[in-house]
């Protein structure tokens, strides 16, 4: 039976309540609280029985047919919710809002929160990774993107050009777990994000109306940014329903604030996970992560995904690494202190949202206890940022919260004695009465002469006096004993005095629990006032932790401080691939990269397996390491700041789009060629090999010429078409290098050494023989090769004048067009835009005259 087939006039009142709630949460699975269970009904029940492997039953609801139902016990609901979230569902938790004992009518119920992939605040999110939820707002001519990690409070916003590739780059860079889009968003893109990138995408129209959270965007002027933020906030607040005052002011990220690269680059360079197993181990992140705090680890990952472009900031980090390496005793101290700091960012979000317990408070206190020493060390190291040690918060927590407090807030034992006099008084009354009861046993034994008389307690009868059957006769009326319970071998009694003391104890215990809860909430309120200070401390700690990690890793692996220059040169001496080097232990052959101001393109030839792609990868990784402020795996390194990196190495991740590998390769090449600037790095590995030899070779040449003449980006282009090496004669900023291999008695040895000049021949067949193809087959291939070599097309064919020479002439650049091309619409104010239109209109009219 389906939900929308139900006749609501006939259905039971409780089921009607369910349906009315469900109407508001169409896209979520409702966990409907019934006593000790959460029950799911109708289509939700069908999904849950399948995904969670639960038995599908039915519930009578006044209809002819039973309503499909399945359920889970409330105390084990979390793991079921996790499974649903991992499978891409959202779960709305619908609770009983009143105690069934206190009402004769039907219990009120409502959704208290919706758990979604991007809005989780529990322990199930990865401590070493951010959990970003984003709004992507299609404005017709550009996209606004706002994103937040509500478990840490970070909030960012940016504007990007309306290009699918750029959008995908942003989504993958930040690893968005969940996205909401506005109604205008192209459904094709929504599907790509869902199917190719596994992101949970919902289309939402609503906008935040109240302005309680306006502090998040009030410093921003651009309405587009504000709209995107309000769109996201509306969704978050609708789902979380609690207080989220730890959300920080949104930081506007400009497109040139960071070194940009797309998801293929991130994957192919194995920056945060390996291609093969998608694991952190053996990625660059794994290598560099010697951080001590979860905050530091997350910050490092953010940096690797978005390196810096500001020279001063980068140099400041290098300075700190140098200081940490000289002051290694202080560094050891710092590391010890950092080790004791818990995840302050996530603790703070729990304080704000209200789901924290006394143990979180103790973790907070213990973390704060390290701040004075950290501050002192940072001062000694002359670090450019300092921290507030938050002494008053530490003192408050130290005198109030019990070290051994339980997890539950309604069990008492939260607050230390000496913190609140009322609490101490009730506690002393209660313990006085307990002591009285303890001494009562001795007194009653003496009074009655019954030596085995006991005073005991149980939950049903409270305190009692127990007398064994053998001594029952000794009880006299004057003792004032009142029989309460008869057991097989004893009899239990109470006395008015015992009950009086019991009353005091029990009411005191209830009072203690309530008062402790109230005091705990008061302490939480005080701590809440320090949320933004704690967040500032977290920021400094994250960076310092990352830098100490860099200094340790750099020292252990002999990395050096790169020098960042404004000339467009790449000079790397003895550069290594940091991860391959680490894994190989010894035997890694280091290589130089020598691209002066007059070299834009390195054409790298060499047999397969020689080490061409490793060489290109290590160059890009070295640049990324430098731009996150880490030392680099070279003996010396001079580079400029890069704005973007494009790579076309290895397999693409766009496997589901149904396009051929070659098509994807060409699309990616196109994206690189259109987006790259003189400040970009392009790595093309065997571009064009996916088509016929001459096609591939011609394309490769045309692309090289295009980059050389038009883009002037620093480019490394590997190829095994050694025919292309003659281009060096025509393209003056192209230089040939090759990976040396030695051939002796027909046996090939890879030396992995990059040398100047072109390779003389291709060794494809040798590589095939290393792979143990049949001997007869290899011999036959060598025979065929001889025939081809004999007929070889003359090299000159390929060195005809650049294809673009003609185009150049045809398209005499129009200065007005150049001007329009060069503007940055996203960075203009409406006033700038208007004056620009006025200006070009004027110029165009003048030209006509
Ligand atoms: P190509 O791109 O030329 O086909 P790769 O870069 O994929 O070759 O390298 C092939 C193998 O050679 C890699 O698995 C790597 O382990 C090894 N290798 C590459 N460069 C080096 C080097 N500089 N030193 C030692 N081994 C290397």
PDB file of C-alpha atoms in Angstrom, residues 633-825:
ATOM      1  CA  UNK A 633      62.198  17.293  -1.987  1.00  0.00           C
ATOM      2  CA  UNK A 634      65.154  18.876  -3.816  1.00  0.00           C
ATOM      3  CA  UNK A 635      68.632  20.070  -2.940  1.00  0.00           C
ATOM      4  CA  UNK A 636      67.682  23.509  -4.222  1.00  0.00           C
ATOM      5  CA  UNK A 637      64.550  24.889  -5.782  1.00  0.00           C
ATOM      6  CA  UNK A 638      63.581  28.191  -7.385  1.00  0.00           C
ATOM      7  CA  UNK A 639      60.057  28.687  -8.639  1.00  0.00           C
ATOM      8  CA  UNK A 640      57.491  31.424  -9.168  1.00  0.00           C
ATOM      9  CA  UNK A 641      53.989  31.316  -7.717  1.00  0.00           C
ATOM     10  CA  UNK A 642      51.631  29.337  -9.928  1.00  0.00           C
ATOM     11  CA  UNK A 643      47.950  30.163 -10.308  1.00  0.00           C
ATOM     12  CA  UNK A 644      46.659  26.891 -11.775  1.00  0.00           C
ATOM     13  CA  UNK A 645      47.891  23.404 -12.522  1.00  0.00           C
ATOM     14  CA  UNK A 646      46.419  21.305 -15.307  1.00  0.00           C
ATOM     15  CA  UNK A 647      47.321  17.679 -15.726  1.00  0.00           C
ATOM     16  CA  UNK A 648      46.392  15.104 -18.235  1.00  0.00           C
ATOM     17  CA  UNK A 649      48.110  12.072 -16.795  1.00  0.00           C
ATOM     18  CA  UNK A 650      46.850   8.531 -16.566  1.00  0.00           C
ATOM     19  CA  UNK A 651      43.226   7.492 -16.638  1.00  0.00           C
ATOM     20  CA  UNK A 652      40.421   9.950 -16.238  1.00  0.00           C
ATOM     21  CA  UNK A 653      37.826   9.637 -13.529  1.00  0.00           C
ATOM     22  CA  UNK A 654      34.987  10.476 -15.839  1.00  0.00           C
ATOM     23  CA  UNK A 655      34.259   6.836 -16.516  1.00  0.00           C
ATOM     24  CA  UNK A 656      30.521   6.981 -16.229  1.00  0.00           C
ATOM     25  CA  UNK A 657      29.789   9.721 -18.716  1.00  0.00           C
ATOM     26  CA  UNK A 658      29.744   7.255 -21.593  1.00  0.00           C
ATOM     27  CA  UNK A 659      32.343   9.198 -23.561  1.00  0.00           C
ATOM     28  CA  UNK A 660      35.415   7.543 -25.004  1.00  0.00           C
ATOM     29  CA  UNK A 661      38.708   7.997 -23.198  1.00  0.00           C
ATOM     30  CA  UNK A 662      39.961   9.985 -26.143  1.00  0.00           C
ATOM     31  CA  UNK A 663      36.977  12.328 -26.061  1.00  0.00           C
ATOM     32  CA  UNK A 664      37.428  12.919 -22.338  1.00  0.00           C
ATOM     33  CA  UNK A 665      41.126  13.517 -22.909  1.00  0.00           C
ATOM     34  CA  UNK A 666      40.389  16.110 -25.586  1.00  0.00           C
ATOM     35  CA  UNK A 667      37.783  17.837 -23.420  1.00  0.00           C
ATOM     36  CA  UNK A 668      40.249  18.073 -20.584  1.00  0.00           C
ATOM     37  CA  UNK A 669      42.940  19.365 -22.909  1.00  0.00           C
ATOM     38  CA  UNK A 670      40.485  21.955 -24.121  1.00  0.00           C
ATOM     39  CA  UNK A 671      39.697  23.034 -20.578  1.00  0.00           C
ATOM     40  CA  UNK A 672      43.410  23.395 -19.833  1.00  0.00           C
ATOM     41  CA  UNK A 673      44.065  25.309 -23.038  1.00  0.00           C
ATOM     42  CA  UNK A 674      41.218  27.712 -22.427  1.00  0.00           C
ATOM     43  CA  UNK A 675      41.863  28.315 -18.709  1.00  0.00           C
ATOM     44  CA  UNK A 676      45.663  28.293 -18.493  1.00  0.00           C
ATOM     45  CA  UNK A 677      47.555  31.548 -18.134  1.00  0.00           C
ATOM     46  CA  UNK A 678      51.237  32.467 -18.294  1.00  0.00           C
ATOM     47  CA  UNK A 679      51.349  31.644 -14.575  1.00  0.00           C
ATOM     48  CA  UNK A 680      50.005  28.135 -14.964  1.00  0.00           C
ATOM     49  CA  UNK A 681      51.661  24.746 -15.107  1.00  0.00           C
ATOM     50  CA  UNK A 682      50.450  22.228 -17.681  1.00  0.00           C
ATOM     51  CA  UNK A 683      51.399  18.558 -17.586  1.00  0.00           C
ATOM     52  CA  UNK A 684      50.384  16.539 -20.612  1.00  0.00           C
ATOM     53  CA  UNK A 685      51.367  12.901 -20.531  1.00  0.00           C
ATOM     54  CA  UNK A 686      51.286  11.206 -23.908  1.00  0.00           C
ATOM     55  CA  UNK A 687      48.438  13.398 -25.065  1.00  0.00           C
ATOM     56  CA  UNK A 688      46.891  12.105 -28.255  1.00  0.00           C
ATOM     57  CA  UNK A 689      47.927   8.503 -27.865  1.00  0.00           C
ATOM     58  CA  UNK A 690      44.259   7.484 -27.809  1.00  0.00           C
ATOM     59  CA  UNK A 691      43.937   7.861 -31.572  1.00  0.00           C
ATOM     60  CA  UNK A 692      45.749   6.748 -34.724  1.00  0.00           C
ATOM     61  CA  UNK A 693      49.476   7.532 -34.795  1.00  0.00           C
ATOM     62  CA  UNK A 694      49.374  10.361 -37.325  1.00  0.00           C
ATOM     63  CA  UNK A 695      46.240  11.869 -35.835  1.00  0.00           C
ATOM     64  CA  UNK A 696      47.788  11.714 -32.415  1.00  0.00           C
ATOM     65  CA  UNK A 697      51.078  13.125 -33.524  1.00  0.00           C
ATOM     66  CA  UNK A 698      49.491  15.979 -35.450  1.00  0.00           C
ATOM     67  CA  UNK A 699      47.274  16.873 -32.541  1.00  0.00           C
ATOM     68  CA  UNK A 700      50.205  16.774 -30.158  1.00  0.00           C
ATOM     69  CA  UNK A 701      52.184  19.107 -32.404  1.00  0.00           C
ATOM     70  CA  UNK A 702      49.284  21.500 -32.830  1.00  0.00           C
ATOM     71  CA  UNK A 703      48.708  21.607 -29.095  1.00  0.00           C
ATOM     72  CA  UNK A 704      52.394  22.274 -28.429  1.00  0.00           C
ATOM     73  CA  UNK A 705      52.399  25.082 -30.953  1.00  0.00           C
ATOM     74  CA  UNK A 706      49.255  26.550 -29.457  1.00  0.00           C
ATOM     75  CA  UNK A 707      50.719  26.570 -25.959  1.00  0.00           C
ATOM     76  CA  UNK A 708      54.010  27.944 -27.240  1.00  0.00           C
ATOM     77  CA  UNK A 709      52.517  30.764 -29.263  1.00  0.00           C
ATOM     78  CA  UNK A 710      49.381  31.633 -27.344  1.00  0.00           C
ATOM     79  CA  UNK A 711      49.450  30.453 -23.743  1.00  0.00           C
ATOM     80  CA  UNK A 712      53.098  30.635 -22.686  1.00  0.00           C
ATOM     81  CA  UNK A 713      52.331  28.468 -19.664  1.00  0.00           C
ATOM     82  CA  UNK A 714      55.134  26.364 -18.234  1.00  0.00           C
ATOM     83  CA  UNK A 715      54.441  22.981 -19.809  1.00  0.00           C
ATOM     84  CA  UNK A 716      55.815  19.486 -19.564  1.00  0.00           C
ATOM     85  CA  UNK A 717      54.762  17.306 -22.430  1.00  0.00           C
ATOM     86  CA  UNK A 718      55.780  13.687 -22.540  1.00  0.00           C
ATOM     87  CA  UNK A 719      55.512  11.671 -25.674  1.00  0.00           C
ATOM     88  CA  UNK A 720      56.868   8.540 -27.189  1.00  0.00           C
ATOM     89  CA  UNK A 721      56.468  10.008 -30.679  1.00  0.00           C
ATOM     90  CA  UNK A 722      60.135  10.874 -30.910  1.00  0.00           C
ATOM     91  CA  UNK A 723      59.362  12.442 -34.291  1.00  0.00           C
ATOM     92  CA  UNK A 724      58.034  15.429 -32.366  1.00  0.00           C
ATOM     93  CA  UNK A 725      61.469  16.299 -31.047  1.00  0.00           C
ATOM     94  CA  UNK A 726      62.315  18.199 -34.226  1.00  0.00           C
ATOM     95  CA  UNK A 727      59.906  20.890 -33.059  1.00  0.00           C
ATOM     96  CA  UNK A 728      62.777  22.263 -31.009  1.00  0.00           C
ATOM     97  CA  UNK A 729      64.142  23.769 -34.202  1.00  0.00           C
ATOM     98  CA  UNK A 730      61.012  25.868 -34.780  1.00  0.00           C
ATOM     99  CA  UNK A 731      59.674  26.584 -31.340  1.00  0.00           C
ATOM    100  CA  UNK A 732      62.371  28.561 -29.577  1.00  0.00           C
ATOM    101  CA  UNK A 733      60.903  28.208 -26.082  1.00  0.00           C
ATOM    102  CA  UNK A 734      60.587  24.430 -26.400  1.00  0.00           C
ATOM    103  CA  UNK A 735      63.395  22.262 -25.108  1.00  0.00           C
ATOM    104  CA  UNK A 736      63.926  18.533 -25.604  1.00  0.00           C
ATOM    105  CA  UNK A 737      64.810  16.310 -22.717  1.00  0.00           C
ATOM    106  CA  UNK A 738      64.702  12.541 -22.543  1.00  0.00           C
ATOM    107  CA  UNK A 739      64.779   9.838 -19.959  1.00  0.00           C
ATOM    108  CA  UNK A 740      67.879   7.835 -20.486  1.00  0.00           C
ATOM    109  CA  UNK A 741      67.759   4.118 -20.983  1.00  0.00           C
ATOM    110  CA  UNK A 742      70.707   1.920 -21.774  1.00  0.00           C
ATOM    111  CA  UNK A 743      70.551  -0.894 -24.201  1.00  0.00           C
ATOM    112  CA  UNK A 744      73.091  -3.639 -24.093  1.00  0.00           C
ATOM    113  CA  UNK A 745      72.840  -6.853 -26.079  1.00  0.00           C
ATOM    114  CA  UNK A 746      69.234  -5.987 -26.877  1.00  0.00           C
ATOM    115  CA  UNK A 747      68.486  -5.702 -23.148  1.00  0.00           C
ATOM    116  CA  UNK A 748      67.010  -2.456 -21.897  1.00  0.00           C
ATOM    117  CA  UNK A 749      67.865  -0.898 -18.531  1.00  0.00           C
ATOM    118  CA  UNK A 750      65.962   2.118 -17.259  1.00  0.00           C
ATOM    119  CA  UNK A 751      68.215   4.686 -15.718  1.00  0.00           C
ATOM    120  CA  UNK A 752      65.359   7.058 -14.783  1.00  0.00           C
ATOM    121  CA  UNK A 753      67.739   9.929 -15.435  1.00  0.00           C
ATOM    122  CA  UNK A 754      66.551  12.987 -17.309  1.00  0.00           C
ATOM    123  CA  UNK A 755      69.059  14.258 -19.843  1.00  0.00           C
ATOM    124  CA  UNK A 756      69.083  17.125 -22.277  1.00  0.00           C
ATOM    125  CA  UNK A 757      68.250  16.501 -25.912  1.00  0.00           C
ATOM    126  CA  UNK A 758      65.991  14.101 -27.712  1.00  0.00           C
ATOM    127  CA  UNK A 759      65.923  10.352 -27.518  1.00  0.00           C
ATOM    128  CA  UNK A 760      67.110   8.628 -30.652  1.00  0.00           C
ATOM    129  CA  UNK A 761      64.553   5.878 -30.832  1.00  0.00           C
ATOM    130  CA  UNK A 762      61.456   4.479 -29.281  1.00  0.00           C
ATOM    131  CA  UNK A 763      61.872   1.396 -27.165  1.00  0.00           C
ATOM    132  CA  UNK A 764      58.284   0.157 -27.173  1.00  0.00           C
ATOM    133  CA  UNK A 765      59.221  -3.290 -28.347  1.00  0.00           C
ATOM    134  CA  UNK A 766      61.883  -3.640 -25.686  1.00  0.00           C
ATOM    135  CA  UNK A 767      59.362  -2.782 -23.031  1.00  0.00           C
ATOM    136  CA  UNK A 768      57.043  -5.408 -24.473  1.00  0.00           C
ATOM    137  CA  UNK A 769      59.809  -7.968 -24.191  1.00  0.00           C
ATOM    138  CA  UNK A 770      60.338  -7.027 -20.547  1.00  0.00           C
ATOM    139  CA  UNK A 771      56.673  -7.817 -20.067  1.00  0.00           C
ATOM    140  CA  UNK A 772      57.499 -11.340 -21.332  1.00  0.00           C
ATOM    141  CA  UNK A 773      55.518 -11.349 -24.551  1.00  0.00           C
ATOM    142  CA  UNK A 774      56.389 -14.457 -26.610  1.00  0.00           C
ATOM    143  CA  UNK A 775      59.907 -14.305 -28.104  1.00  0.00           C
ATOM    144  CA  UNK A 776      58.658 -15.112 -31.623  1.00  0.00           C
ATOM    145  CA  UNK A 777      56.157 -12.259 -31.396  1.00  0.00           C
ATOM    146  CA  UNK A 778      58.856  -9.783 -30.310  1.00  0.00           C
ATOM    147  CA  UNK A 779      61.130 -10.864 -33.174  1.00  0.00           C
ATOM    148  CA  UNK A 780      58.315 -10.418 -35.653  1.00  0.00           C
ATOM    149  CA  UNK A 781      57.625  -6.918 -34.245  1.00  0.00           C
ATOM    150  CA  UNK A 782      61.293  -6.003 -34.723  1.00  0.00           C
ATOM    151  CA  UNK A 783      61.089  -7.151 -38.355  1.00  0.00           C
ATOM    152  CA  UNK A 784      57.996  -5.017 -38.958  1.00  0.00           C
ATOM    153  CA  UNK A 785      59.674  -2.055 -37.296  1.00  0.00           C
ATOM    154  CA  UNK A 786      62.580  -2.340 -39.727  1.00  0.00           C
ATOM    155  CA  UNK A 787      60.150  -2.052 -42.620  1.00  0.00           C
ATOM    156  CA  UNK A 788      58.542   1.073 -41.132  1.00  0.00           C
ATOM    157  CA  UNK A 789      61.872   2.646 -40.310  1.00  0.00           C
ATOM    158  CA  UNK A 790      62.908   2.206 -43.917  1.00  0.00           C
ATOM    159  CA  UNK A 791      59.787   3.991 -45.179  1.00  0.00           C
ATOM    160  CA  UNK A 792      59.826   6.622 -42.478  1.00  0.00           C
ATOM    161  CA  UNK A 793      58.041   9.804 -43.341  1.00  0.00           C
ATOM    162  CA  UNK A 794      60.422  12.691 -43.619  1.00  0.00           C
ATOM    163  CA  UNK A 795      60.725  14.690 -40.449  1.00  0.00           C
ATOM    164  CA  UNK A 796      60.178  17.907 -42.319  1.00  0.00           C
ATOM    165  CA  UNK A 797      56.525  17.035 -42.759  1.00  0.00           C
ATOM    166  CA  UNK A 798      56.017  17.817 -39.135  1.00  0.00           C
ATOM    167  CA  UNK A 799      58.022  20.929 -38.959  1.00  0.00           C
ATOM    168  CA  UNK A 800      56.052  22.961 -41.384  1.00  0.00           C
ATOM    169  CA  UNK A 801      55.359  26.442 -40.184  1.00  0.00           C
ATOM    170  CA  UNK A 802      53.154  26.748 -37.181  1.00  0.00           C
ATOM    171  CA  UNK A 803      49.491  26.202 -37.845  1.00  0.00           C
ATOM    172  CA  UNK A 804      48.775  29.341 -35.953  1.00  0.00           C
ATOM    173  CA  UNK A 805      50.872  31.655 -38.064  1.00  0.00           C
ATOM    174  CA  UNK A 806      48.005  32.036 -40.531  1.00  0.00           C
ATOM    175  CA  UNK A 807      45.373  32.378 -37.918  1.00  0.00           C
ATOM    176  CA  UNK A 808      47.461  35.019 -36.280  1.00  0.00           C
ATOM    177  CA  UNK A 809      47.322  37.079 -39.438  1.00  0.00           C
ATOM    178  CA  UNK A 810      43.661  36.497 -40.075  1.00  0.00           C
ATOM    179  CA  UNK A 811      42.675  37.577 -36.622  1.00  0.00           C
ATOM    180  CA  UNK A 812      44.289  40.943 -36.157  1.00  0.00           C
ATOM    181  CA  UNK A 813      43.445  41.420 -32.480  1.00  0.00           C
ATOM    182  CA  UNK A 814      40.858  44.069 -31.936  1.00  0.00           C
ATOM    183  CA  UNK A 815      41.866  46.216 -28.919  1.00  0.00           C
ATOM    184  CA  UNK A 816      38.263  46.623 -27.880  1.00  0.00           C
ATOM    185  CA  UNK A 817      37.780  42.857 -27.897  1.00  0.00           C
ATOM    186  CA  UNK A 818      40.972  42.460 -25.853  1.00  0.00           C
ATOM    187  CA  UNK A 819      39.619  44.921 -23.329  1.00  0.00           C
ATOM    188  CA  UNK A 820      36.340  43.039 -22.996  1.00  0.00           C
ATOM    189  CA  UNK A 821      38.202  39.737 -22.681  1.00  0.00           C
ATOM    190  CA  UNK A 822      40.352  41.064 -19.882  1.00  0.00           C
ATOM    191  CA  UNK A 823      37.663  42.257 -17.529  1.00  0.00           C
ATOM    192  CA  UNK A 824      36.771  40.168 -14.495  1.00  0.00           C
ATOM    193  CA  UNK A 825      32.984  40.476 -14.231  1.00  0.00           C
TER     194      UNK A 825
END
